[in-house]
Structures are given as C-alpha cells and as structure tokens.
Coordinates of C-alpha atoms and ligand atoms in Angstrom, one line a residue:
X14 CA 31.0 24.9 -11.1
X15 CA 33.6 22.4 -10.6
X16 CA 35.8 23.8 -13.5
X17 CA 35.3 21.2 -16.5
X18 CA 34.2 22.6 -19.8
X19 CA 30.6 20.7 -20.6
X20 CA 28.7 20.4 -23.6
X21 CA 25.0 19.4 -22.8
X22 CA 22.3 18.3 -25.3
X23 CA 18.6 17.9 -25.0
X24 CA 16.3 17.1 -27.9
X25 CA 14.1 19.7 -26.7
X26 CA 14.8 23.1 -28.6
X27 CA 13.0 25.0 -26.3
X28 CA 14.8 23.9 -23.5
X29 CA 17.7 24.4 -25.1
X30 CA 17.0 27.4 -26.0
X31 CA 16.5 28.9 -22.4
X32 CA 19.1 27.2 -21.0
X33 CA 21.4 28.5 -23.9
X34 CA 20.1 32.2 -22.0
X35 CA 21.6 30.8 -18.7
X36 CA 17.8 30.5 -17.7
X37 CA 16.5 26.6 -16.3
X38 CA 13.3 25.9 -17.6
X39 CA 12.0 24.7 -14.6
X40 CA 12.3 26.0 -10.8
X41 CA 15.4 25.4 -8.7
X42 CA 16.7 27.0 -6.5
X43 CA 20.3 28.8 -7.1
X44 CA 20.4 26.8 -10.4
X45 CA 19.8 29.5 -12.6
X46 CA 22.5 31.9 -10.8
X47 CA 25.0 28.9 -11.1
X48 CA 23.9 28.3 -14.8
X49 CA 24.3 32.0 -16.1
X50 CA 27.7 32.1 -14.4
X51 CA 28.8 28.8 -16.6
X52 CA 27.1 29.5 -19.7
X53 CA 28.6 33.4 -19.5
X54 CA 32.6 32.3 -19.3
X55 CA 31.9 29.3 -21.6
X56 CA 32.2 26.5 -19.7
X57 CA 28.3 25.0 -20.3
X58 CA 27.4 25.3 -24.1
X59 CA 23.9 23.8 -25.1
X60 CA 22.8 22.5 -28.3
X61 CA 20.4 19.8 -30.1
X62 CA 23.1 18.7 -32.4
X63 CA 24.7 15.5 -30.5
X64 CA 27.4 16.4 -32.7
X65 CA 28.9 18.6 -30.7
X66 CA 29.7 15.9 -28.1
X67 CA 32.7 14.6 -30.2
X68 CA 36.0 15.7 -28.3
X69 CA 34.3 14.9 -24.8
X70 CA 35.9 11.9 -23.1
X71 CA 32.7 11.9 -20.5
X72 CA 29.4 11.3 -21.7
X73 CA 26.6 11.5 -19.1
X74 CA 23.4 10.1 -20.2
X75 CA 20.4 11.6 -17.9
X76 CA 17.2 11.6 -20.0
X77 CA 14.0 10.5 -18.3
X78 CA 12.8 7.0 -17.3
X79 CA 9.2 7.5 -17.2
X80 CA 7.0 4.5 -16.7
X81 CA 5.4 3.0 -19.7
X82 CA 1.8 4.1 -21.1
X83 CA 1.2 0.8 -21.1
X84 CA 2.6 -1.2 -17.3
X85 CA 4.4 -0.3 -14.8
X86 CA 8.2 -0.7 -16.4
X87 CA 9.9 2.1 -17.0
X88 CA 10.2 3.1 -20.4
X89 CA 13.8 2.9 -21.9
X90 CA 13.0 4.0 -24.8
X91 CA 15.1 7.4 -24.1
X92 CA 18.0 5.9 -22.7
X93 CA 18.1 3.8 -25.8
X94 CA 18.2 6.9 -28.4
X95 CA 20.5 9.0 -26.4
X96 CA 23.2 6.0 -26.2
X97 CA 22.7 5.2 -29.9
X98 CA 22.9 8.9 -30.9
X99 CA 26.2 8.6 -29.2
X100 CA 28.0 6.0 -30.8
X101 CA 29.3 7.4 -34.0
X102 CA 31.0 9.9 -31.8
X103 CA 32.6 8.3 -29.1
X104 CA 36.5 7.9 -29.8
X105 CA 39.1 5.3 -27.7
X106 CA 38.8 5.5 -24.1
X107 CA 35.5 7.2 -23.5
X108 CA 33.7 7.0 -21.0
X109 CA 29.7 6.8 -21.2
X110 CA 28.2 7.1 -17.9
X111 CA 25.0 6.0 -17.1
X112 CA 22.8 8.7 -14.5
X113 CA 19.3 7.7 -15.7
X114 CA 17.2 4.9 -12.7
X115 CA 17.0 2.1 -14.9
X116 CA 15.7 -1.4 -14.3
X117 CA 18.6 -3.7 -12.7
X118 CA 20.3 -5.6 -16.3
X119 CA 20.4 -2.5 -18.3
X120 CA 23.8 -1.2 -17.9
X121 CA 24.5 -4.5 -19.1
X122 CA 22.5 -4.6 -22.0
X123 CA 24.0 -1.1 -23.1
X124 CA 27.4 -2.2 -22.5
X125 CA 27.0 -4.5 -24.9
X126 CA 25.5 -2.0 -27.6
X127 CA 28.9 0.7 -26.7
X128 CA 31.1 -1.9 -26.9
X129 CA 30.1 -2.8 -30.2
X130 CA 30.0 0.5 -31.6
X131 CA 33.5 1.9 -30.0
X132 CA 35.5 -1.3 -28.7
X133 CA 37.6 1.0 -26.6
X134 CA 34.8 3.0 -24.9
X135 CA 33.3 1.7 -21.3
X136 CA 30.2 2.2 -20.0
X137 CA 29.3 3.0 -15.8
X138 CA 27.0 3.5 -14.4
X139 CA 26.5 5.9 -11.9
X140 CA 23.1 6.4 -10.2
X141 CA 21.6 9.9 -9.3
X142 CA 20.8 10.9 -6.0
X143 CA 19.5 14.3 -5.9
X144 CA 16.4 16.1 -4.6
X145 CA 14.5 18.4 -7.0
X146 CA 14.8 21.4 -5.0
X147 CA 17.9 20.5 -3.2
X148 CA 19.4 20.0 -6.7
X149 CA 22.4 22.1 -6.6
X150 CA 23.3 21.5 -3.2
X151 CA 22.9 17.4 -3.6
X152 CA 25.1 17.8 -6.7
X153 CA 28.0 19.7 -5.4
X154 CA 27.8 18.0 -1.7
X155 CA 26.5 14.5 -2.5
X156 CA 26.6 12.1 0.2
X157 CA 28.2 9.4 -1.7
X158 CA 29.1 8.3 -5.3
X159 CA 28.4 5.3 -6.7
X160 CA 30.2 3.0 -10.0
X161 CA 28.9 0.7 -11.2
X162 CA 31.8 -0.9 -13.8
X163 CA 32.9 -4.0 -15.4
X164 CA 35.0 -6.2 -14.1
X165 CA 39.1 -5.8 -15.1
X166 CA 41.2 -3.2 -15.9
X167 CA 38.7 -1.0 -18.7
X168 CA 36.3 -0.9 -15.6
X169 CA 39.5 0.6 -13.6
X170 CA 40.4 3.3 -15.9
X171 CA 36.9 4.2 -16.4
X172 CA 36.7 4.7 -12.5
X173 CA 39.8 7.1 -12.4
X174 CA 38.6 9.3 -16.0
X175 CA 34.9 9.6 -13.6
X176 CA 37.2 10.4 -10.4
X177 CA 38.7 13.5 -12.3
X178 CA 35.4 14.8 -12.7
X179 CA 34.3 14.5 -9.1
X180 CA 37.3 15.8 -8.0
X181 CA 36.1 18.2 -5.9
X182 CA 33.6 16.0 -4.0
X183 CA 35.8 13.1 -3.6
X184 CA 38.8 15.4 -2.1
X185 CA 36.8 16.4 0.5
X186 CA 36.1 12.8 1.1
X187 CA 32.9 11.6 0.3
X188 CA 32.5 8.2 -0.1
X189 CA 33.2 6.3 -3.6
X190 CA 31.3 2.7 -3.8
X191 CA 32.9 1.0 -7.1
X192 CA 30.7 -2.0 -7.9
X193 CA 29.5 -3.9 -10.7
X194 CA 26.5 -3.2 -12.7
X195 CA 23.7 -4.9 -10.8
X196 CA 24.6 -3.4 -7.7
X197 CA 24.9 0.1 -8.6
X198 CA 21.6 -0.1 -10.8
X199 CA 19.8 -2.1 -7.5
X200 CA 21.7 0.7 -4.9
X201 CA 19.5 3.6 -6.7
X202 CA 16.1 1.8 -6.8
X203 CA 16.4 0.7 -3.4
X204 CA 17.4 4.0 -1.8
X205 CA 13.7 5.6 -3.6
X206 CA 12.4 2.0 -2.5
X207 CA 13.2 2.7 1.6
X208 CA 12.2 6.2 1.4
X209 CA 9.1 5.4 -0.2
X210 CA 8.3 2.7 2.0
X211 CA 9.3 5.4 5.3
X212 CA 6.7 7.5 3.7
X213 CA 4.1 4.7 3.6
X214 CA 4.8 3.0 7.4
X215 CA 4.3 6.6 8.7
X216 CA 0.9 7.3 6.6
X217 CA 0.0 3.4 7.7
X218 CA 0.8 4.6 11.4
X219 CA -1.5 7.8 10.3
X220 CA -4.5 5.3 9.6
X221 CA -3.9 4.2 12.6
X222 CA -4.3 7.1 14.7
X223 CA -7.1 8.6 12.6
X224 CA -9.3 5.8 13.8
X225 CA -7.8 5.2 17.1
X226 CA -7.6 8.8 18.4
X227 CA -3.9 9.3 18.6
X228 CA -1.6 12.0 16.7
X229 CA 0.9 10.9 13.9
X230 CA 3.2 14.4 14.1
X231 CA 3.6 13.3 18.0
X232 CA 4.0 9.6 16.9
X233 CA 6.6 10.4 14.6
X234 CA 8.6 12.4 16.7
X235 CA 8.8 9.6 19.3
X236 CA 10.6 6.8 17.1
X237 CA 12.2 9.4 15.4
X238 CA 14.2 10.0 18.4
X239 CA 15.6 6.1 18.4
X240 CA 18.7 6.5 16.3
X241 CA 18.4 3.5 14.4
X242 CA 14.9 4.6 12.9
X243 CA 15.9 8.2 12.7
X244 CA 13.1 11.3 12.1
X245 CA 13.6 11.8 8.9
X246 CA 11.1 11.0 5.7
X247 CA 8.8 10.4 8.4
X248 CA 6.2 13.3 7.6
X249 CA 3.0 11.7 7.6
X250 CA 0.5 13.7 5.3
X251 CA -0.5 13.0 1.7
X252 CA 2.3 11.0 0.8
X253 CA 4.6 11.0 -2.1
X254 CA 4.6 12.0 -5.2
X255 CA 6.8 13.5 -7.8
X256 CA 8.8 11.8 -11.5
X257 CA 10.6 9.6 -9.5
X258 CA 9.8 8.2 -6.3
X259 CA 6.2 6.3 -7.8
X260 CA 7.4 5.4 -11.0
X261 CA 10.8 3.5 -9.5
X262 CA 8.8 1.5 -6.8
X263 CA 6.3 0.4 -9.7
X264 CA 9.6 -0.1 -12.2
X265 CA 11.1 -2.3 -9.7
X266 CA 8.4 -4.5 -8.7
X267 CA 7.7 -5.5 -12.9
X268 CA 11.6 -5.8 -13.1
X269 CA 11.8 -8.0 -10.3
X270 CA 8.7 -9.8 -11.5
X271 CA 10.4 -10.3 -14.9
X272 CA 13.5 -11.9 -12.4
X273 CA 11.1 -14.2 -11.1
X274 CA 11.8 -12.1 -7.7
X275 CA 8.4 -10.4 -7.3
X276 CA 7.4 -12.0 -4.4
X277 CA 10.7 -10.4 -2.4
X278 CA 9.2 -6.6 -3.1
X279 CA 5.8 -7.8 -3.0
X280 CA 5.3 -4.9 -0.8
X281 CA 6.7 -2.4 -2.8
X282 CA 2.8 -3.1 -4.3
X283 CA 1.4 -2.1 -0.5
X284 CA 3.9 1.1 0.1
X285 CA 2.2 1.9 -3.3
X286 CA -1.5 1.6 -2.1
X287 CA -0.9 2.9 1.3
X288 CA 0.1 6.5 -0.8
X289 CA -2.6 6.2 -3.0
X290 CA -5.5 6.2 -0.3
X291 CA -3.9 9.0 1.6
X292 CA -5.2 10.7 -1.9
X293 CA -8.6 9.2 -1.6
X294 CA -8.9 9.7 2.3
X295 CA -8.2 13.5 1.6
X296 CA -11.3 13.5 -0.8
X297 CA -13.0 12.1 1.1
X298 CA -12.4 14.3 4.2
X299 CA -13.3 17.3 2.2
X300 CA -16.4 15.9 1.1
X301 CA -16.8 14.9 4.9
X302 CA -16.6 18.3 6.2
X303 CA -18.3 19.8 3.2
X304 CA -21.8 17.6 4.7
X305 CA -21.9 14.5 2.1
X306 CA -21.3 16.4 -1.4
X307 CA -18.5 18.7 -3.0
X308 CA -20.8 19.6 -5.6
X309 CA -21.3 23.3 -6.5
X310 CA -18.7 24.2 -3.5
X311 CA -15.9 26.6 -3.3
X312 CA -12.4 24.2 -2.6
X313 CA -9.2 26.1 -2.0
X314 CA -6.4 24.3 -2.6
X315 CA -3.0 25.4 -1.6
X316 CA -0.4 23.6 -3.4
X317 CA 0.1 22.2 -6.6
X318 CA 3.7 20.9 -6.8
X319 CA 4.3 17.8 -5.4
X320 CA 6.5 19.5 -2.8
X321 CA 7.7 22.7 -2.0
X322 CA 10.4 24.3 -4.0
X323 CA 9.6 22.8 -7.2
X324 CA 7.2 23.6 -10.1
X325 CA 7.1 19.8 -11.3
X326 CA 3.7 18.9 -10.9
X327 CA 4.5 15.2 -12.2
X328 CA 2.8 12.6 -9.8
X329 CA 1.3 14.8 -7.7
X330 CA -1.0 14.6 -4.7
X331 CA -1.7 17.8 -4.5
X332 CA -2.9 18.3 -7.9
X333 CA -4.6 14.8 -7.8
X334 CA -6.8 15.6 -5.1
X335 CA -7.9 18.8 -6.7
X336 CA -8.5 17.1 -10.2
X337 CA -11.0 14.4 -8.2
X338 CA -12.4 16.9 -6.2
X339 CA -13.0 19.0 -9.6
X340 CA -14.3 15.9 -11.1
X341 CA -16.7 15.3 -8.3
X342 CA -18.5 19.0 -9.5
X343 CA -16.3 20.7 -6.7
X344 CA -15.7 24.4 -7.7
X345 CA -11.9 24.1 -7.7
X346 CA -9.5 26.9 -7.2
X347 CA -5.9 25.9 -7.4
X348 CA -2.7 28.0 -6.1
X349 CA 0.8 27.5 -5.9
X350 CA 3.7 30.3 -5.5
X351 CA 5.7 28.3 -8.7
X352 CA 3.7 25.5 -10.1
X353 CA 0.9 27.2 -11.7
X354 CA 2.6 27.1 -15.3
X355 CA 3.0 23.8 -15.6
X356 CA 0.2 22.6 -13.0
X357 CA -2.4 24.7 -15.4
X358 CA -0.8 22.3 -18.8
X359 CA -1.7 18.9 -16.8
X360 CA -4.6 19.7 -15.9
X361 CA -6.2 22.5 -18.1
X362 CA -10.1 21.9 -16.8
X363 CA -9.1 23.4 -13.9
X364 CA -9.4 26.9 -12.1
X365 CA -5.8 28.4 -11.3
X366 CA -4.8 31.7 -9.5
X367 CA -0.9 32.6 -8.4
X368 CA -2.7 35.0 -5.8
X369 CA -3.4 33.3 -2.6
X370 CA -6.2 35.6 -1.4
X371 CA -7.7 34.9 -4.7
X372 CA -7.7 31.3 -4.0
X373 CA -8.8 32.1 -0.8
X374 CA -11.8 34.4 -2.2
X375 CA -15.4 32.8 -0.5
X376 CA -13.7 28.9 -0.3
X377 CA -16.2 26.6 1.6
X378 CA -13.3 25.1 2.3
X379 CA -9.6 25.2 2.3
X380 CA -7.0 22.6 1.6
X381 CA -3.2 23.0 2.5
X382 CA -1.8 20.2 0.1
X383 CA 2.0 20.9 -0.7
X384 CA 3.8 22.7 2.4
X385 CA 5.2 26.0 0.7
X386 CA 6.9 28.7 3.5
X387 CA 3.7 31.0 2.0
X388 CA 1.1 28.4 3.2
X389 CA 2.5 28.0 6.3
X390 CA 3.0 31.6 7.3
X391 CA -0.4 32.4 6.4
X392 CA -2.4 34.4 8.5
X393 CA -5.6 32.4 10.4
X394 CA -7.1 35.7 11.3
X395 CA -6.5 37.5 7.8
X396 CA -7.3 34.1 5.7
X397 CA -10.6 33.8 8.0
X398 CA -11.5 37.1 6.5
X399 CA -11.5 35.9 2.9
X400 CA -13.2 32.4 3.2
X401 CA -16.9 31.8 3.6
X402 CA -16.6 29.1 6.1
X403 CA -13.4 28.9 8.4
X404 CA -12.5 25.5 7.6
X405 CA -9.2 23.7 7.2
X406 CA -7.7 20.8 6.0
X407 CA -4.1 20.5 6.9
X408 CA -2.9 17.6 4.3
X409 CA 1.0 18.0 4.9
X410 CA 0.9 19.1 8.9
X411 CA 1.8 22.3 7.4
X412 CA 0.0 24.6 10.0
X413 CA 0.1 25.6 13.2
X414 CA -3.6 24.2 14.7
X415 CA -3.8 25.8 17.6
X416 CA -3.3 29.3 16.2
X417 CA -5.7 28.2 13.5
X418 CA -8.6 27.3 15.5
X419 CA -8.0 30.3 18.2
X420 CA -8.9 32.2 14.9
X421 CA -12.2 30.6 15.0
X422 CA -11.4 28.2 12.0
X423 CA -12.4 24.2 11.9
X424 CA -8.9 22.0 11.5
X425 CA -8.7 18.5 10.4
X426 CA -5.8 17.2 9.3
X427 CA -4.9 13.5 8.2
X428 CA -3.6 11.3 10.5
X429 CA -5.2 13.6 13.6
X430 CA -8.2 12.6 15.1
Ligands
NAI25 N1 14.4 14.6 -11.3 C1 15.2 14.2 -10.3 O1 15.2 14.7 -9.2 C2 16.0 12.9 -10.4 C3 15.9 12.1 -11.6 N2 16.6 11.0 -11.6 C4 16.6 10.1 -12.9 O2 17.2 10.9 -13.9 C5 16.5 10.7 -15.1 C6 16.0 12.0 -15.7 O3 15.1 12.5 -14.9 P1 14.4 14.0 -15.1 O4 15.5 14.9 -15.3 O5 13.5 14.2 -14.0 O6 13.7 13.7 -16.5 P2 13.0 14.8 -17.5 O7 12.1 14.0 -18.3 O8 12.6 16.0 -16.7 O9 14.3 15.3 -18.4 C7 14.8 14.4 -19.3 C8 15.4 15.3 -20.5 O10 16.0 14.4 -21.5 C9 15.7 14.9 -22.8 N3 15.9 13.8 -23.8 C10 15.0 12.9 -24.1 N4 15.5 12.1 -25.1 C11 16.8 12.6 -25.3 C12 17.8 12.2 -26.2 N5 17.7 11.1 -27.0 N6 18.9 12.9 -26.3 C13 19.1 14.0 -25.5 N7 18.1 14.4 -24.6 C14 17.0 13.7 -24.5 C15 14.3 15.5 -22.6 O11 14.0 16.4 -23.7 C16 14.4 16.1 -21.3 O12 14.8 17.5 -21.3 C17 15.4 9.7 -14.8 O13 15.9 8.3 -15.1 C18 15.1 9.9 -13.3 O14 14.6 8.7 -12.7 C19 17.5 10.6 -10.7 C20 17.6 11.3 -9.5 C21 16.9 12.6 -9.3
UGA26 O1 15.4 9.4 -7.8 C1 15.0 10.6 -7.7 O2 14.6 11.2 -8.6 C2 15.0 11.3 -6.3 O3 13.8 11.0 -5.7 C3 13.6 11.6 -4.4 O4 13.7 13.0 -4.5 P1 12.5 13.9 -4.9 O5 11.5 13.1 -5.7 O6 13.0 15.1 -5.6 O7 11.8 14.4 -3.6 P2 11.7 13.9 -2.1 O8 12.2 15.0 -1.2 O9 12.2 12.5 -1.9 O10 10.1 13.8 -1.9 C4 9.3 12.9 -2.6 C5 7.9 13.0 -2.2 O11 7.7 12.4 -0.9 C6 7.0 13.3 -0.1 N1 7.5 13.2 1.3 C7 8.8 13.3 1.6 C8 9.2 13.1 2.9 C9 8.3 12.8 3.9 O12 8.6 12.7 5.1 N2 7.0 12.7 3.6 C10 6.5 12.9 2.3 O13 5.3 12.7 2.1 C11 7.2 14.7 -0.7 O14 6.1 15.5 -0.4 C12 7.3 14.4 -2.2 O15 6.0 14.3 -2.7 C13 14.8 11.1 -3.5 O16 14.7 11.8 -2.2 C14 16.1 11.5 -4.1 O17 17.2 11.0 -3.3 C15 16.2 10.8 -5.5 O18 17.4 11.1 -6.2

C-alpha cells in the first residue's frame, strides 16, 4: 500500500497459496481488500522458495515466537531458520530487519550469525506493534517506529535504507526511536508487559469489588478519568489472552531470570496469575449459578476468539473456559461470528454452531465470553425465548444489565457483585 514491490515467503504452502489468491488465511479486517489490490498490480508476490528474496535490499523477518513446549522461553527456533535461510541470498548492504518479539540479546546473537555470512549486510531490529484486528490500521498509522541498530556508521545507513520504506509514516511525522539492540528488543516486551499488567490491576481491582460489593466498570471509569492513568486497557472481565500478550510476559520473566534479573519482573509472575483465575472464577461462577454441578447442563457460550475481530483462538479465555466447563461433563455449545474454524481444530471434543440462536437453543445457562458487536446487540427479550433458564453471565461487561434483567433474565457478571 505504500508503493514498494514485496516479495513475502512462508513455509506454509497453504498459506501461501491463498494469499497468492489475494485471500488472508485468517480474519482481518480490510486486509484482504488491501491484499487483492497488491497482489492484482504485482506489487505482493508469495512463494515458499526463499529464493525469490535475492534482489531485495529489505528483509523483514516476522515468523512466530511461540513459547517453548517445554518452559516458558520463547522458542527461537523459527527466527533462527528464517535468518539462516536468508543468508546465501543477501548481497552488500542489505538490510535484515528483525519484527519478530524476541528475548532481549537476540538481535545480538543474530548479528553476529549475518555478519558472518554477508559482511556488508546489517541487521535491526525493529519491534512490532500492532493489534490483530486493528492490523491494517496499526500498520499504515503506527504510533511510533522503533530501531534498534549497531553502533557506527552500518547502523546509520541501515536506519536511512528502513526510513525509505516508512516513508509514508515518517513524513507525516510519527516518531522514529533509533536505539541499540537491547533497547529496542526491551521497548517491545515491555509495552505487552504494561498492558498486561493494566489488564491484571483492573481484574485485581475486580476481586476486589466482587467480594466487597462495589462495581469494577464504574471503578474503572473513575481513575480512568485522571490523565496520568488514562481509561484505556482497563476492561476488567476475563482478562487477556491471545499469541502474544501471555507468551511475552512468561518469555520475559525466564529471560530476565537467565540475566539474573528475575526478581525486577517478579510480578510479571502475579499479572500472570491474576488472568489465569479470572478463567477459574468464571467456572466457577457458572457452576455457582448452575446450583453446585455443570454436569449434564446446557452452557452457551458466546465467543471463542480471544477478542473480537479476530478468528485466532490462540490463548484464549473464552475457549478455555468452555474446554473446562466441557471437561467438567458440562454440555458445551460454543459460537463465535469468525472463530469457529479454527476454535473447532483446538479444541475438537467440543460442540460448535456459527448460529447464535442455535447456541442459544434450551442453554441452562449463557456465557458472553469474547465481546463481538453480535453479542452485544442481542436481544434479552428474543434470546429469553430460546433459553431454558434466563440466566446470564456477562464475562467481558459486554451487555447492557439493566435491559437484560427487565427481560426477566438472572445477570452476573465478574467483578459486579
Ligand atoms: N500477531 C500479532 O498481532 C503480533 C505479533 N508479533 C510478533 O510477530 C511474530 C509473528 O507473530 P504471528 O504472525 O502471530 O505468528 P504466526 O505463527 O501466526 O505466523 C508466523 C508465520 O511464519 C511462518 N514461518 C515459520 N517459519 C518460517 C521460515 N523459516 N520461513 C518463512 N516463514 C516461516 C509460519 O508458517 C507462519 O505463517 C511473533 O514474534 C509475535 O510475537 C508482534 C506484534 C503483533
Ligand atoms: O505483541 C503483540 O502481538 C501485540 O499484542 C497486543 O495486541 P493483541 O494481542 O492483538 O490484542 P489486544 O488488543 O492487546 O488484546 C489482548 C487481550 O487483552 C484483552 N483485554 C484488552 C484490553 C482490556 O482492557 N482488557 C482486556 O481483557 C483482550 O480481550 C485480549 O484477550 C498489543 O496490544 C499490541 O500492541 C502488540 O503488538
């Protein structure tokens, strides 16, 4: 969209394949209308052969950083091929940039390995800030742009090839942090690391009021209005989730541990707890309302994708919860308006509908877990038609209670007393 001709390559055929059709093989929003656009004039080509790369002077690196099977580090092993696969292409003056989160030392490390290879080539790295679901909008309009380079004049040049290809962002004057390595790979992990941590005070401030009596929606609006704490990522509900967010506060705390530094985002380990028993509180809620046992009953839940707007189902709460409540003998009816492809894959013992009222169908109870536009515009007095007992469990603050119990129906929600 910014007018550079890009050649992209994924190890995955059948991505490949669809995106070669100008078709994403996830959701996003606008993506796919942007990506037929390039891929019709012949500015995005898409291949497996990393071949194809040679004649690029900018080579972006994204693949995942999942965590290990094993710990919590993230596992590099991706990053590692992809670099290596470039090497025997990269000519003088290349640029590889890093976009992958990676554990503080690696761009480093993999400076090291280019350097060898191609002499004349630098590496920077250059974190990733978008939101899935905001992707295309956070890409073209990011709020700021981040280098990490080495030190001297290779680092310089290297800047000034990467400025050409933000061109459009930086004229417009978004602001361009060059730094070195450490700082750009530590400026990524601790952006996810104070937005998980938001998520967690709020859901710790939502323990709080479910014992005490108070309201965390009215709580959060309060401090939200002092400027220096600020409203937003202050949704109290059933926390994070997601391929990124988890997996780099659990990353950073083994890396930092490695660095003899663990005790300085020790509570990265809390923020970390605090989500997980928003999961567990929300199970046990529905067991709660469902009088001491979920067994044999018909759960509804609403939501599969760890947030709205997106079919990745990696991480998430909303599919947790239904998976324990399944695995406590619940009868388990799971809808989403995208993420019932991919939901159905992770978790294939479960019951999946893309019709809502089908979900809806005789539920016992019904669980709003991911906060889709569909969910929130449902209709009390229609959805108390379909249920068997007009009860609600509002997991994301999603609904409007009031309506919702003049319809006759039972609301809890967590963090409300
Ligand atoms: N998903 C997001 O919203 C954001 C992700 N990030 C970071 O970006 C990285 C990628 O994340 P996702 O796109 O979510 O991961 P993903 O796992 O969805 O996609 C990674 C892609 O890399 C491909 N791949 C793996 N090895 C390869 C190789 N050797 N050569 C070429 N392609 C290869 C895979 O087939 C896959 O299509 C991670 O480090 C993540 O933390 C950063 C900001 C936002
Ligand atoms: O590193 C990444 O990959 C990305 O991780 C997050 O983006 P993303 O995971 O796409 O989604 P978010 O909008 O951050 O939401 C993450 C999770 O937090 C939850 N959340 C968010 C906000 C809130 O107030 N409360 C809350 O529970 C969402 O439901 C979701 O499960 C960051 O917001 C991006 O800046 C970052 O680039």
């Amino acid at each position: 969209a910014s007018g550079h001709e890009v050649v992209g390559v994924d190890v995955d055929a059948e991505r490949v394949a669809s995106l070669a059709l100008g078709k994403a093989p996830f959701y996003e929003p606008g993506f796919d209308d942007l990506l037929a656009d390039v891929v019709r004039d012949g500015r995005l080509r898409v291949g497996t052969d990393v071949s194809e790369v040679a004649g690029c002077a900018v080579h972006f690196v994204c693949v995942g950083t999942p965590q290990a099977a094993d710990s919590a580090a993230a596992d590099l092993r991706f990053v590692d091929a992809a670099v290596d696969s470039l090497l025997p292409h990269l000519g003088a003056g290349d640029v590889v940039v890093g976009k992958s989160t990676v554990p503080v030392g690696t761009a480093e490390r993999l400076a090291a390995v280019v350097g060898a290879a191609a002499p004349e080539a630098v590496l920077v790295w250059n974190p990733e800030f978008l939101r899935e679901g905001h992707a295309v909008d956070d890409t073209l309009h990011p709020d700021r742009i981040v280098y990490g380079v080495p030190a001297g004049p290779a680092g310089v040049r290297a800047a000034e090839r990467l400025d050409a290809v933000y061109e459009a962002a930086l004229s417009r004057g978004v602001p361009r942090i060059l730094a070195d390595y450490p700082t750009a790979e530590l400026v990524k992990v601790a952006a996810n690391s104070f937005l998980a941590t938001k998520i967690s005070f709020i859901n710790a401030m939502a323990e709080l009021c479910e014992v005490a009596g108070g309201d965390v929606t009215q709580l959060a609006d309060a401090i939200g209005h002092d400027a220096r704490i600020g409203r937003s990522f202050l949704n109290a509900g059933l926390g994070f989730g997601g391929g990124c967010l988890p997996k780099d506060i659990r990353a950073f705390t083994a890396r930092a541990d490695e660095l003899g530094a663990g005790e300085a985002v020790a509570f990265l380990g809390e923020v970390d707890r605090i989500n997980n028993r928003r999961r567990e509180r929300m199970v046990e809620l529905a067991t709660e309302v469902l009088g001491g046992s979920v067994s044999g009953r018909r759960v509804a839940v609403l939501g599969a994708a760890f947030k709205p707007e997106s079919d990745d189902v990696r991480d998430s709460p909303a599919l947790d919860v239904a998976a324990r409540l399944g695995e406590a003998g619940a009868d388990v009816i799971v809808t989403d308006p995208r993420a019932v492809p991919t939901a159905r894959v992770r978790q294939p013992r479960l019951a999946f509908t893309e019709d809502l009222e089908v979900a809806l169908a005789g539920a016992d109870v019904v669980l709003v877990l991911t906060e889709w536009r569909q969910f929130r515009d449902l209709d009390p007095v229609r959805a108390g038609e379909l249920v068997a007992r007009r009860t609600v469990l509002d997991g994301r603050h999603a609904l409007d209670r009031t309506a919702w119990e003049s319809a006759g129906w039972r609301y809890r929600a967590l963090g409300r007393a």
